[in-house]
Short mmCIF file of C-alpha atoms in Angstrom, two decimals:
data_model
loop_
_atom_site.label_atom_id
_atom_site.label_comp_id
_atom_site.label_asym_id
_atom_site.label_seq_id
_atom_site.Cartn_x
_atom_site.Cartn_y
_atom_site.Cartn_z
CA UNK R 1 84.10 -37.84 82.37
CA UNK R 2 82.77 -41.12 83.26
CA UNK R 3 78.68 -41.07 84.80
CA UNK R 4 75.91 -42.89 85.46
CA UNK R 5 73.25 -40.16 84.94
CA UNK R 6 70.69 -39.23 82.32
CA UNK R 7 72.84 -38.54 79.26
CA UNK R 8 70.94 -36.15 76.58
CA UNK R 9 68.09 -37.63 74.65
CA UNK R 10 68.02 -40.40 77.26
CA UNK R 11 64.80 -41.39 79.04
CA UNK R 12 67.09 -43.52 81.82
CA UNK R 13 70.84 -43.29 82.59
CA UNK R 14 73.07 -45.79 81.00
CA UNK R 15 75.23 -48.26 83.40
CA UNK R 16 78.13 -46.59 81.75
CA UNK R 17 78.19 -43.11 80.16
CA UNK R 18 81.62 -41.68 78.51
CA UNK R 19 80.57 -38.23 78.24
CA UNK R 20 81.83 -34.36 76.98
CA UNK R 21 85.06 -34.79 75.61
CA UNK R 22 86.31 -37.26 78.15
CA UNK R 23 90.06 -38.50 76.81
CA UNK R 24 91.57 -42.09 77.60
CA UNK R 25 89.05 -43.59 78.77
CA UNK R 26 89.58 -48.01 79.14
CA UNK R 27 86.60 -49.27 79.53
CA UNK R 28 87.62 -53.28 80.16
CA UNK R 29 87.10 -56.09 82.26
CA UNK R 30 83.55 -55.39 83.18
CA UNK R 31 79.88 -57.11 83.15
CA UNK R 32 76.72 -55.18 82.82
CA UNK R 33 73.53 -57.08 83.39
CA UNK R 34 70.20 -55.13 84.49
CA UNK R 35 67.84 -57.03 86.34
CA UNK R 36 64.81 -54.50 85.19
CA UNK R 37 63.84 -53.28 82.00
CA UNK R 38 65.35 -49.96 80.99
CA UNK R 39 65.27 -47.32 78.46
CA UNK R 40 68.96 -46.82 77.85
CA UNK R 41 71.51 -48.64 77.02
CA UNK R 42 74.30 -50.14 79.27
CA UNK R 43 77.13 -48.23 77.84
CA UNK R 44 76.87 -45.27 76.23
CA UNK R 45 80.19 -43.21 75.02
CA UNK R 46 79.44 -40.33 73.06
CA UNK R 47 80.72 -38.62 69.81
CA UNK R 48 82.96 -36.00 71.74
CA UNK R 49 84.47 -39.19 73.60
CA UNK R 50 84.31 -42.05 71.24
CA UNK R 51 87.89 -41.29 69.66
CA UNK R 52 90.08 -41.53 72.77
CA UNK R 53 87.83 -44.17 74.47
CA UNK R 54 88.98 -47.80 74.03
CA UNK R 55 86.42 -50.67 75.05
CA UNK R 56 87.13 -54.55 75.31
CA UNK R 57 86.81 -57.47 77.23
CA UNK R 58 83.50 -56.42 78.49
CA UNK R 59 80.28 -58.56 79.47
CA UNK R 60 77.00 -56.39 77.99
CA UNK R 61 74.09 -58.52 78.06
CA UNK R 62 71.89 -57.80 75.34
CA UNK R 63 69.18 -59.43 75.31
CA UNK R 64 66.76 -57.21 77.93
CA UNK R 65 67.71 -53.96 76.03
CA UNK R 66 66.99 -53.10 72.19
CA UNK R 67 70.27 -52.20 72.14
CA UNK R 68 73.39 -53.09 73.94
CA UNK R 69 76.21 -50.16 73.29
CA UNK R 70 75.63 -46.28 72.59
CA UNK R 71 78.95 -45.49 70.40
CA UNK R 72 79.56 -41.92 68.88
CA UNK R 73 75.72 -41.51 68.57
CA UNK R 74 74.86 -44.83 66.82
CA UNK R 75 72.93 -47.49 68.86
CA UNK R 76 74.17 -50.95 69.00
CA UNK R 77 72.48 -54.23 69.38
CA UNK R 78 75.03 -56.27 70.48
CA UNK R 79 79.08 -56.55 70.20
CA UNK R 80 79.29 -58.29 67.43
CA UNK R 81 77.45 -55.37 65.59
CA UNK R 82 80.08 -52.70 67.89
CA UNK R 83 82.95 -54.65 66.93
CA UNK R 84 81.94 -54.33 63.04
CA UNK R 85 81.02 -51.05 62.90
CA UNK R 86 83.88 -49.57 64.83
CA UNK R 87 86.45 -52.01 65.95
CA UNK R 88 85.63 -51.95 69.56
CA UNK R 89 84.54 -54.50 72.10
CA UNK R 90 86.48 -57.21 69.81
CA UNK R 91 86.50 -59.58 72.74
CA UNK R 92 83.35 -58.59 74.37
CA UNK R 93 80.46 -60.60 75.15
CA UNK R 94 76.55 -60.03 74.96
CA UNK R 95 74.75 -63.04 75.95
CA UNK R 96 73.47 -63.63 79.77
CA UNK R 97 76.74 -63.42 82.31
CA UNK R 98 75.23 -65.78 84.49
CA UNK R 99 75.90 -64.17 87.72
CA UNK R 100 74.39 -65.99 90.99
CA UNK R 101 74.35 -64.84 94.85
CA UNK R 102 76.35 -62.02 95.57
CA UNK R 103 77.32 -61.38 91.79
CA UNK R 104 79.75 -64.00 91.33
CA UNK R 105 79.93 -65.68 87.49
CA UNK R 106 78.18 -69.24 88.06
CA UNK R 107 79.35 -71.31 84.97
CA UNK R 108 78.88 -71.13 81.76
CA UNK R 109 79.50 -67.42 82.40
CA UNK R 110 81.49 -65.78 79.61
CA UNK R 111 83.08 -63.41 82.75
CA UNK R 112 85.43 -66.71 84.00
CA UNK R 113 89.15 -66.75 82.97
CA UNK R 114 88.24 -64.35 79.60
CA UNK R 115 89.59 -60.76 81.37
CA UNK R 116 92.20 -58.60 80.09
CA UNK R 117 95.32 -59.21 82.66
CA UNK R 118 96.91 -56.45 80.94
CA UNK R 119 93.99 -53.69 81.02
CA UNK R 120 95.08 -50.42 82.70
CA UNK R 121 94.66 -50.01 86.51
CA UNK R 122 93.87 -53.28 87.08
CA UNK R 123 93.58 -54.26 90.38
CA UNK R 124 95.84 -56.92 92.10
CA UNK R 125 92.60 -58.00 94.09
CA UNK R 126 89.18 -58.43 93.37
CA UNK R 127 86.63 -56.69 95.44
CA UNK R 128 86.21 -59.24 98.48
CA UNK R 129 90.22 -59.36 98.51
CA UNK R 130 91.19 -61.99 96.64
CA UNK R 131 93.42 -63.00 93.76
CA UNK R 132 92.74 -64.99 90.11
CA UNK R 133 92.15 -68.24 90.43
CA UNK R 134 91.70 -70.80 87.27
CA UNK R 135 88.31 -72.52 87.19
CA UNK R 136 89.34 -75.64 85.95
CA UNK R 137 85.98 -76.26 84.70
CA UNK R 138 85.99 -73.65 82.61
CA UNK R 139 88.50 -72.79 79.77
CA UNK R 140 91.26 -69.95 79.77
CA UNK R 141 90.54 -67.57 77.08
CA UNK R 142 91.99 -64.39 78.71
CA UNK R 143 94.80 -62.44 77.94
CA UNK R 144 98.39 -63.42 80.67
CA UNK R 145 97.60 -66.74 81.94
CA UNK R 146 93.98 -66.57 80.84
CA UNK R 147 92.64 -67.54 84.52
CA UNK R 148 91.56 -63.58 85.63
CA UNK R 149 87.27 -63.42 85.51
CA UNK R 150 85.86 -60.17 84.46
CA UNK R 151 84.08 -57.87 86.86
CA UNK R 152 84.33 -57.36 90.41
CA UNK R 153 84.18 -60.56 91.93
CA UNK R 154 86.29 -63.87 90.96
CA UNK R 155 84.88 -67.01 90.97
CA UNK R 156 86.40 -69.68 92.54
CA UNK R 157 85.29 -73.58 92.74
CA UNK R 158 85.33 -74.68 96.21
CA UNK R 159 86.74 -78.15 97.30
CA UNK R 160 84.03 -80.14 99.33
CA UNK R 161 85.80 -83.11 101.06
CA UNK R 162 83.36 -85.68 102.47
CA UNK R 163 84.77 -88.02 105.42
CA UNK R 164 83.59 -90.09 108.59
CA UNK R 165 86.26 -89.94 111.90
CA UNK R 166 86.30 -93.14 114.16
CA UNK R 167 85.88 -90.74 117.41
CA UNK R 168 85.51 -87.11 118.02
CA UNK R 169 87.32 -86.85 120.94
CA UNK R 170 90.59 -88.95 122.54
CA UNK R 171 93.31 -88.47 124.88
CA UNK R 172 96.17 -86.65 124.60
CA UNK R 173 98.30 -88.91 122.22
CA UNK R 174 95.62 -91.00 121.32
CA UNK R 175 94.35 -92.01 117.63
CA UNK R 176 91.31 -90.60 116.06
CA UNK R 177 91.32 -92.06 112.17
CA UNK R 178 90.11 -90.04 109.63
CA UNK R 179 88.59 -91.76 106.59
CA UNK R 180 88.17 -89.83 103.54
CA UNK R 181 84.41 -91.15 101.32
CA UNK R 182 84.87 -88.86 99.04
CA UNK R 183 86.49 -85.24 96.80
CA UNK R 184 83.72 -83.18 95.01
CA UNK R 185 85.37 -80.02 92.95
CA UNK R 186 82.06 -78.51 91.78
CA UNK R 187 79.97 -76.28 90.58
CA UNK R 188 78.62 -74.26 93.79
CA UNK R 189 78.63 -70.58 93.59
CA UNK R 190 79.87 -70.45 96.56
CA UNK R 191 82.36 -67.95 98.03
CA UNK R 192 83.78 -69.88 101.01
CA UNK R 193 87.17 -71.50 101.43
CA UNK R 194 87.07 -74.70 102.69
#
């Protein structure tokens, strides 16, 4: 089954271990990135595993480990080197995911609109409650409408709208005139709707 424990011959537990015998296994959709130096590598499926287990669409930063992926009992620097080797993690991703406060991609992460709408047991959420949204900033690469993010949390731009109001207060049926100074659609990582 799936842990996060000290697989054999490991010093420190992978993020991701796919261990004795487990069968279909979909490992998609996700982003690994440890902010300490470890031992192990981020995802590790073993030999007894490796056949049923199907991995894609998957953020595994490389570049703090020696290697990225622990497939079938071969290491793996990165997924380019997975993908050759064994025709997994096709669409996956090993440079830095970029992820700011709270987790959430910041751009240029390669998590925005590049998930697998189509991976099993996908949620219809993410994991503060809300839906895909399309960075516009950011091009669609994913699978369905190409605007789902991978891991937990989807990113969304916010909307900042600057204006000035000729009072704050006035009586009931009077005017108050709103002028708008400015739109920004940006690049803040933050969560808010505004």
């Amino acid at each position: 089954g799936l842990r996060s424990n000290f697989p054999p011959g490991e010093k420190q537990p992978g993020s991701l271990s796919v261990l004795d015998g487990a069968t279909g296994t979909t490992i998609e959709n996700n982003v690994f990135q440890v902010s300490c130096p470890i031992t192990s590598r981020p995802v590790i499926v073993d030999a007894a595993s490796a056949a049923t287990t199907t991995l894609d669409y998957t953020v595994v930063e490389a570049g703090t480990w020696d290697d990225a992926y622990g497939w079938a009992g071969t290491s793996y620097h990165n997924a380019s080197a997975l993908a050759a080797a064994t025709g997994q993690g096709v669409h996956d991703s090993s440079v830095d995911p970029h992820l700011g406060a709270g987790y959430v991609p910041t751009e240029p992460s390669p998590a925005i609109d590049s998930a697998d709408a189509g991976a099993p047991g996908l949620p219809a959420l993410d994991f503060d409650g809300m839906t895909a949204e399309d960075d516009p900033l950011v091009a669609n690469t994913g699978t369905g409408a190409g605007d789902l993010d991978r891991g937990a949390i989807e990113r969304t731009d916010p909307m900042i709208v600057h204006y000035t109001l000729s009072t704050t207060q006035a009586p009931t049926g009077g005017t108050i005139t709103v002028t708008l100074s400015s739109v920004e659609i940006g690049r803040a990582s933050c969560r808010e709707r505004v």
